PDB file of C-alpha atoms in Angstrom:
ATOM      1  CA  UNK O1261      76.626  37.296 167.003  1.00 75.00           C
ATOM      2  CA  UNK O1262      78.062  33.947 167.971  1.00 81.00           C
ATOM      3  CA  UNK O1263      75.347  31.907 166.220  1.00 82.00           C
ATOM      4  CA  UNK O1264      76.166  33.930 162.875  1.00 84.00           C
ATOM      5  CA  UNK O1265      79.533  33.418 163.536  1.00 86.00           C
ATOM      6  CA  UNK O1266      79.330  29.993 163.585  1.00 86.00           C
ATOM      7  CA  UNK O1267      77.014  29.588 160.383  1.00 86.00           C
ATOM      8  CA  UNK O1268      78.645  31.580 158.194  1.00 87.00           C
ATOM      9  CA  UNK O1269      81.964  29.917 159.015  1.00 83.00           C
ATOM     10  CA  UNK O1270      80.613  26.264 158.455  1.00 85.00           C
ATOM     11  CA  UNK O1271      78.485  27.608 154.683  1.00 84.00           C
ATOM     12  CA  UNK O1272      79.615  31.052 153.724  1.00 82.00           C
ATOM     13  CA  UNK O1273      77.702  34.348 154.178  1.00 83.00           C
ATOM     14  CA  UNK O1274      76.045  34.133 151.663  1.00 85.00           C
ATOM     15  CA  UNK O1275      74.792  30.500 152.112  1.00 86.00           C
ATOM     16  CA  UNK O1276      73.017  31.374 155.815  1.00 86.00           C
ATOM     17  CA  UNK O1277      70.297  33.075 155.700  1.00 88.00           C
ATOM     18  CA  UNK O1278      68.955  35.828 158.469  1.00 87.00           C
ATOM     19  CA  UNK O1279      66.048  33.391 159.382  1.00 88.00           C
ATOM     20  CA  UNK O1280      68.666  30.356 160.123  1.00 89.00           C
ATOM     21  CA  UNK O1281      70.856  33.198 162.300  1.00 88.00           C
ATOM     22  CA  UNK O1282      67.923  34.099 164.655  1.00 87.00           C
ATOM     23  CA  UNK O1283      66.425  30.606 165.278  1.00 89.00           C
ATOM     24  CA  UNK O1284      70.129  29.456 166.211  1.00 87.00           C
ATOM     25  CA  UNK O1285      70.319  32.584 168.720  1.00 86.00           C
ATOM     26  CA  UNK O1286      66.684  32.184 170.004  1.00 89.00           C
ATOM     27  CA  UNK O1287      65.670  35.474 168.570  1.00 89.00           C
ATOM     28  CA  UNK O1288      62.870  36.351 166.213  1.00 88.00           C
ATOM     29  CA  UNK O1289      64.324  37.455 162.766  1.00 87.00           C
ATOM     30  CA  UNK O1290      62.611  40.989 163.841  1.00 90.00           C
ATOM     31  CA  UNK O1291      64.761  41.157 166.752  1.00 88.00           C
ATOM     32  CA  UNK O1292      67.844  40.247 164.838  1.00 87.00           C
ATOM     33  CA  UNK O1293      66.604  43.499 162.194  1.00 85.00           C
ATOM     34  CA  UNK O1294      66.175  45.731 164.912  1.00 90.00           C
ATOM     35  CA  UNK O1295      69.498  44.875 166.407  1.00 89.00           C
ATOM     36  CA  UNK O1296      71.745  44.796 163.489  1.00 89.00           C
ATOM     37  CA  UNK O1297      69.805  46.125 160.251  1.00 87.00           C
ATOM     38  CA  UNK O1298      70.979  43.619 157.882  1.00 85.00           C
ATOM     39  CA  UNK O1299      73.396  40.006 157.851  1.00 85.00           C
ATOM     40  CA  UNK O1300      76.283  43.035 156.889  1.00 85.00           C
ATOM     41  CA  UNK O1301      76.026  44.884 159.772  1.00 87.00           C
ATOM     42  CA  UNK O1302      75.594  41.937 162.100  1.00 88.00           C
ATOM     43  CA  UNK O1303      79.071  41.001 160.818  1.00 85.00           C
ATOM     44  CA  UNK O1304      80.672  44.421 161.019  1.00 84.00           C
ATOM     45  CA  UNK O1305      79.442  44.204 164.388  1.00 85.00           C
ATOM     46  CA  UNK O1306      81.082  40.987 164.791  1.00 82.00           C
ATOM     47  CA  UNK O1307      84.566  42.218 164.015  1.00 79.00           C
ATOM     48  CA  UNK O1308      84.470  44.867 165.694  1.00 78.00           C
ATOM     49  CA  UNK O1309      83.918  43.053 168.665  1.00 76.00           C
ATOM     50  CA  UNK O1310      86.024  40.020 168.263  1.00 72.00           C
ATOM     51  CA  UNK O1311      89.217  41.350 166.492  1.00 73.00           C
ATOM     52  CA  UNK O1312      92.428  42.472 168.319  1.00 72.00           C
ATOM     53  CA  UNK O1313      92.961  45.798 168.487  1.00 75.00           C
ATOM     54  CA  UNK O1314      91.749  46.558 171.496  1.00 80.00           C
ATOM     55  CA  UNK O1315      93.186  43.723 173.089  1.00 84.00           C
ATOM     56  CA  UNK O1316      96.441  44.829 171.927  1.00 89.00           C
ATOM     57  CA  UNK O1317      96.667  48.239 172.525  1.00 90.00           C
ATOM     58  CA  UNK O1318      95.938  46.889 176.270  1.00 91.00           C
ATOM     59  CA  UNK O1319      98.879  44.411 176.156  1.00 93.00           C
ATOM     60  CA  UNK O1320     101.278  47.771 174.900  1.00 95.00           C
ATOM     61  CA  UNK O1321      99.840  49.837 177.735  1.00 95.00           C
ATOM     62  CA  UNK O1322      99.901  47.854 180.690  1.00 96.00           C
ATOM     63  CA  UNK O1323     102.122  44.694 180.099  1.00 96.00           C
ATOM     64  CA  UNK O1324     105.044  45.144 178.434  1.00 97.00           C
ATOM     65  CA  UNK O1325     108.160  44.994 180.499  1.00 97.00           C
ATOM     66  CA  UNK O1326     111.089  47.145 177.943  1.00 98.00           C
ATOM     67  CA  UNK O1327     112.941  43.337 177.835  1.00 98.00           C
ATOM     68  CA  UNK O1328     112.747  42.668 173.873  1.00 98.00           C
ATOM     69  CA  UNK O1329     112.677  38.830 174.211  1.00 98.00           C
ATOM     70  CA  UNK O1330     109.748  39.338 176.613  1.00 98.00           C
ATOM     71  CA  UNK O1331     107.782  41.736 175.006  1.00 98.00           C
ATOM     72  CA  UNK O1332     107.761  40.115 171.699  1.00 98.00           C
ATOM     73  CA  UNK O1333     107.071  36.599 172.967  1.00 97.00           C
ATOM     74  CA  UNK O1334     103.928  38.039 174.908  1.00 97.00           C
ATOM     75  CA  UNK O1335     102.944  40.207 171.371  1.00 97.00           C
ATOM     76  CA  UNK O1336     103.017  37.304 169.646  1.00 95.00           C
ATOM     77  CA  UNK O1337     101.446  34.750 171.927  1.00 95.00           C
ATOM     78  CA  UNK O1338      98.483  37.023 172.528  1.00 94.00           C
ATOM     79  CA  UNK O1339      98.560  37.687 168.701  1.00 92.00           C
ATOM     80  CA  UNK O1340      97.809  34.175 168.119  1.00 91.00           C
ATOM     81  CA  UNK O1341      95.207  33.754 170.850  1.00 91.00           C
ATOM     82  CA  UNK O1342      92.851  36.154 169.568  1.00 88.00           C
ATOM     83  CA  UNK O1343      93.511  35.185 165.810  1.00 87.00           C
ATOM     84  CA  UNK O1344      92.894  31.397 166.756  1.00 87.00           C
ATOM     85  CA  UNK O1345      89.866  32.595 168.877  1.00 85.00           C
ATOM     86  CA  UNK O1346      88.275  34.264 165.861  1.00 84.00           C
ATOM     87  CA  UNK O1347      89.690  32.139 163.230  1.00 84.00           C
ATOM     88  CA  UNK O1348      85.698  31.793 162.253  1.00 84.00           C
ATOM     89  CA  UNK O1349      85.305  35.117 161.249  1.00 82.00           C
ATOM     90  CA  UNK O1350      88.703  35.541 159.492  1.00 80.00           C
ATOM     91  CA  UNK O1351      87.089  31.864 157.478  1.00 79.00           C
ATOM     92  CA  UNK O1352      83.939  34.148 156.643  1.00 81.00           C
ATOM     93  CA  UNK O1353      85.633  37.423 155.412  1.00 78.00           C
ATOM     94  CA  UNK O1354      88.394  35.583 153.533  1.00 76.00           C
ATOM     95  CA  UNK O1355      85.796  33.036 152.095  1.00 75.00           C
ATOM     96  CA  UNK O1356      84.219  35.665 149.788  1.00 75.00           C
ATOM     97  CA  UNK O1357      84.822  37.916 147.562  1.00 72.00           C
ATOM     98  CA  UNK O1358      81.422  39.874 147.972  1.00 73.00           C
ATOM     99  CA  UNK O1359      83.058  40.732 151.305  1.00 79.00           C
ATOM    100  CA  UNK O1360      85.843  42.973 150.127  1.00 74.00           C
ATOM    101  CA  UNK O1361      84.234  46.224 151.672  1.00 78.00           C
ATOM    102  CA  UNK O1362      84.426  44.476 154.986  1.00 77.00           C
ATOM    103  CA  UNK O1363      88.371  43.294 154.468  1.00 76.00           C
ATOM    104  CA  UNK O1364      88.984  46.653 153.790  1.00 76.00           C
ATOM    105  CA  UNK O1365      87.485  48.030 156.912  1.00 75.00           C
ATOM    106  CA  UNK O1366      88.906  45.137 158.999  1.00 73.00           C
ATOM    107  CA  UNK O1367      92.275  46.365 158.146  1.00 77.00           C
ATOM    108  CA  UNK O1368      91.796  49.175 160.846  1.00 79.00           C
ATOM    109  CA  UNK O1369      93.273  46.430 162.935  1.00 83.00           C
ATOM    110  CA  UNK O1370      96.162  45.333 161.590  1.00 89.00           C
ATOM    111  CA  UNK O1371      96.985  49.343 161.471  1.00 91.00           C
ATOM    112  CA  UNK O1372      96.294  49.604 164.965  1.00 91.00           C
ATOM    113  CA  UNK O1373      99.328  46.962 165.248  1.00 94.00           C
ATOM    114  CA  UNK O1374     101.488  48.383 163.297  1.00 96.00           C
ATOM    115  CA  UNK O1375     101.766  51.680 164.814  1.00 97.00           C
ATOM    116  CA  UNK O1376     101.664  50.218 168.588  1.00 97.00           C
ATOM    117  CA  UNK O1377     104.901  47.854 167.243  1.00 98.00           C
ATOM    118  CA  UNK O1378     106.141  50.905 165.467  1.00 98.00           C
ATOM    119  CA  UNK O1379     105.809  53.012 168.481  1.00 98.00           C
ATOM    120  CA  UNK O1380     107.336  50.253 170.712  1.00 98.00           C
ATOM    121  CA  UNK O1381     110.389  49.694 168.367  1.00 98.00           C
ATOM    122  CA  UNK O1382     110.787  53.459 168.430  1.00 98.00           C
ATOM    123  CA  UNK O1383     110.507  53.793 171.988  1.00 98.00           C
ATOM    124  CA  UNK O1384     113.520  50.607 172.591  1.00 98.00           C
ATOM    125  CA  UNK O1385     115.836  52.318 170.087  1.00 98.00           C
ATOM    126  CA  UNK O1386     115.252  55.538 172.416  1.00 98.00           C
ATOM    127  CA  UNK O1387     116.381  53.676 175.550  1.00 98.00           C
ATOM    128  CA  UNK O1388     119.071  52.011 173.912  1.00 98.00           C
ATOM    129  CA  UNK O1389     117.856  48.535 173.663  1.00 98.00           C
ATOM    130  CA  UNK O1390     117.312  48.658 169.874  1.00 98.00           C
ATOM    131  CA  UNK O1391     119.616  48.996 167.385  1.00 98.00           C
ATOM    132  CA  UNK O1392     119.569  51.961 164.668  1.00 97.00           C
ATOM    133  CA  UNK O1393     116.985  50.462 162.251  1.00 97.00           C
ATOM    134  CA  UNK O1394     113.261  50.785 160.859  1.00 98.00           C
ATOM    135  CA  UNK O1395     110.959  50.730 163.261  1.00 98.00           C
ATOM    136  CA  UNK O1396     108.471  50.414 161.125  1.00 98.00           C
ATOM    137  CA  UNK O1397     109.873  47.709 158.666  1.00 98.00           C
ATOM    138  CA  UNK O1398     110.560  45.877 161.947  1.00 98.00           C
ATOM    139  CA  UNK O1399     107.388  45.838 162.710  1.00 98.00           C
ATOM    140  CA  UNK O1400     105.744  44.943 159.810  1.00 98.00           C
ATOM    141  CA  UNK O1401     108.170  42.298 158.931  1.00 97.00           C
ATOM    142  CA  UNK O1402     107.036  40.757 162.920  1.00 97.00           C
ATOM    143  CA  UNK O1403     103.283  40.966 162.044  1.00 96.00           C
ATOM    144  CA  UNK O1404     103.911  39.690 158.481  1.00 95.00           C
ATOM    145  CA  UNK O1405     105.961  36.594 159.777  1.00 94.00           C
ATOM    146  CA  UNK O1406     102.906  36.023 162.505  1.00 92.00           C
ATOM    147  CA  UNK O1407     100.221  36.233 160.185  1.00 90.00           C
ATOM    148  CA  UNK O1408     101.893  34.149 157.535  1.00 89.00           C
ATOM    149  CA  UNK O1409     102.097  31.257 160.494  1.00 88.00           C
ATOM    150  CA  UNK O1410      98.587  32.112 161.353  1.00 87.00           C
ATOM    151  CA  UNK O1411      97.515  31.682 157.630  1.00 84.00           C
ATOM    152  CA  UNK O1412      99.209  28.601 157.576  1.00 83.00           C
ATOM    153  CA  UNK O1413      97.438  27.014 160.517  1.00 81.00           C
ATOM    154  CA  UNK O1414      94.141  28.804 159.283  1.00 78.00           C
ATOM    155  CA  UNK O1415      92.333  25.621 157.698  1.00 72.00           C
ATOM    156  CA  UNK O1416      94.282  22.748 159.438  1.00 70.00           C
ATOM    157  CA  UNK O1417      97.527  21.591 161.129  1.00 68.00           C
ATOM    158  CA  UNK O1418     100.557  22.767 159.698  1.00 65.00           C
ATOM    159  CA  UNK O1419     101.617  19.390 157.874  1.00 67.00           C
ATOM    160  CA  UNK O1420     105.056  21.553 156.553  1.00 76.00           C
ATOM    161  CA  UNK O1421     106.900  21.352 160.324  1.00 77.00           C
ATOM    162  CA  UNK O1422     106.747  18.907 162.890  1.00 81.00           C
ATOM    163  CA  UNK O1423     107.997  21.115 165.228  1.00 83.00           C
ATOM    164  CA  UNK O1424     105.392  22.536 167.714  1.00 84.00           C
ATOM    165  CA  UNK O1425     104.102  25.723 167.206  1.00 84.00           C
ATOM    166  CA  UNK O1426     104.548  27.262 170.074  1.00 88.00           C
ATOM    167  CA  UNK O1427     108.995  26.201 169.382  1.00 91.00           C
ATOM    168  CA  UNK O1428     108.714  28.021 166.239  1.00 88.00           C
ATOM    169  CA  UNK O1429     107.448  30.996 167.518  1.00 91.00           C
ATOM    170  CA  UNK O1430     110.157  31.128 170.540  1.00 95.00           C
ATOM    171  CA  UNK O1431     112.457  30.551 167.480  1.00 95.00           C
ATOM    172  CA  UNK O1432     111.594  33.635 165.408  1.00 94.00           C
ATOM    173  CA  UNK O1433     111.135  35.725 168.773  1.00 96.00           C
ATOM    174  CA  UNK O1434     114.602  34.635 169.498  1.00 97.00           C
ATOM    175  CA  UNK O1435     115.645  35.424 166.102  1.00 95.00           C
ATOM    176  CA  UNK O1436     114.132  38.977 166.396  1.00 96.00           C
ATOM    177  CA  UNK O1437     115.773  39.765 169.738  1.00 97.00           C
ATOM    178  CA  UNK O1438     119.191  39.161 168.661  1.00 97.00           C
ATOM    179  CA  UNK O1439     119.410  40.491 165.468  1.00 97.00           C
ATOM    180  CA  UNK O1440     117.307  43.784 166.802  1.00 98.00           C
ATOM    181  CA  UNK O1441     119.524  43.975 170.283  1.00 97.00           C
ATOM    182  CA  UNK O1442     122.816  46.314 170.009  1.00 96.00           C
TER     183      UNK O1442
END
């Protein structure tokens, strides 16, 4: 999966061919058929095993500590981690339009996000550490703001800010907190 990865990100999916993905893996083209079926399923494969859901729903069920500032600072650092970790595929499904199937089916992900925010958000305004709002338009408006910065870093360094990234993320955690804490 790697070596498609990695040649569709540097020429498109449509400019690799099958042949060039199983001599960069070792494999015979055969095996790569028998594995996947076709260069579509290799990469549904692909993002199903690289993207973040599952990795998230992890961080919501075993590491969050109810402290707002906390929780969303370790959200949105792991956010970043996997999305920089995979940035290749996110190149590959955003680099063509013949692809739109697969965006579509990708979005299971960002779902999965929004209702373990959305659940989160709900559960904090139960306990009192929330303020009476949206927990849902909270959320979103979190992920939006994180995938916007992602975006922005997608292709190169953002040349907008000099601040470091990892400042301006403290900054709109810290924004978050206080305008979300009663």
């Amino acid at each position: 999966m790697l070596a498609a990865i990695d040649r569709m990100a540097e020429r498109g999916y449509k400019g690799v061919s099958t042949k060039e993905i199983a001599a960069a893996a070792g494999v015979s083209e055969m095996t790569l058929f028998r594995q996947f079926g076709s260069k579509m399923n290799l990469l549904e494969k692909a993002i199903e095993r690289y993207h973040y859901a599952a990795e998230m729903t992890q961080v919501f069920e075993e590491r969050l500590t109810w402290n707002l500032r906390e929780d969303l600072l370790l959200i949105g650092r792991m956010y970043h981690e996997t999305m920089d970790r995979n940035r290749k595929l996110f190149l590959i499904v955003l680099g063509d339009n013949e692809l739109a199937g697969l965006r579509e089916q990708a979005q299971k992900h960002p779902r999965k996000l929004l209702e373990l925010l959305t659940g989160y958000f709900t559960e904090m305004r139960s306990r009192g550490k929330l303020i009476e709002t949206d927990a849902e338009a909270q959320a979103i408006a979190f992920m939006w703001l994180h995938y916007g910065a992602f975006l922005s870093r997608l292709f190169a360094p953002s040349s907008i800010t000099s601040l470091p990234f990892s400042e301006v993320m403290e900054s709109s955690v810290e924004l978050f907190a206080r305008g979300l804490t009663p």
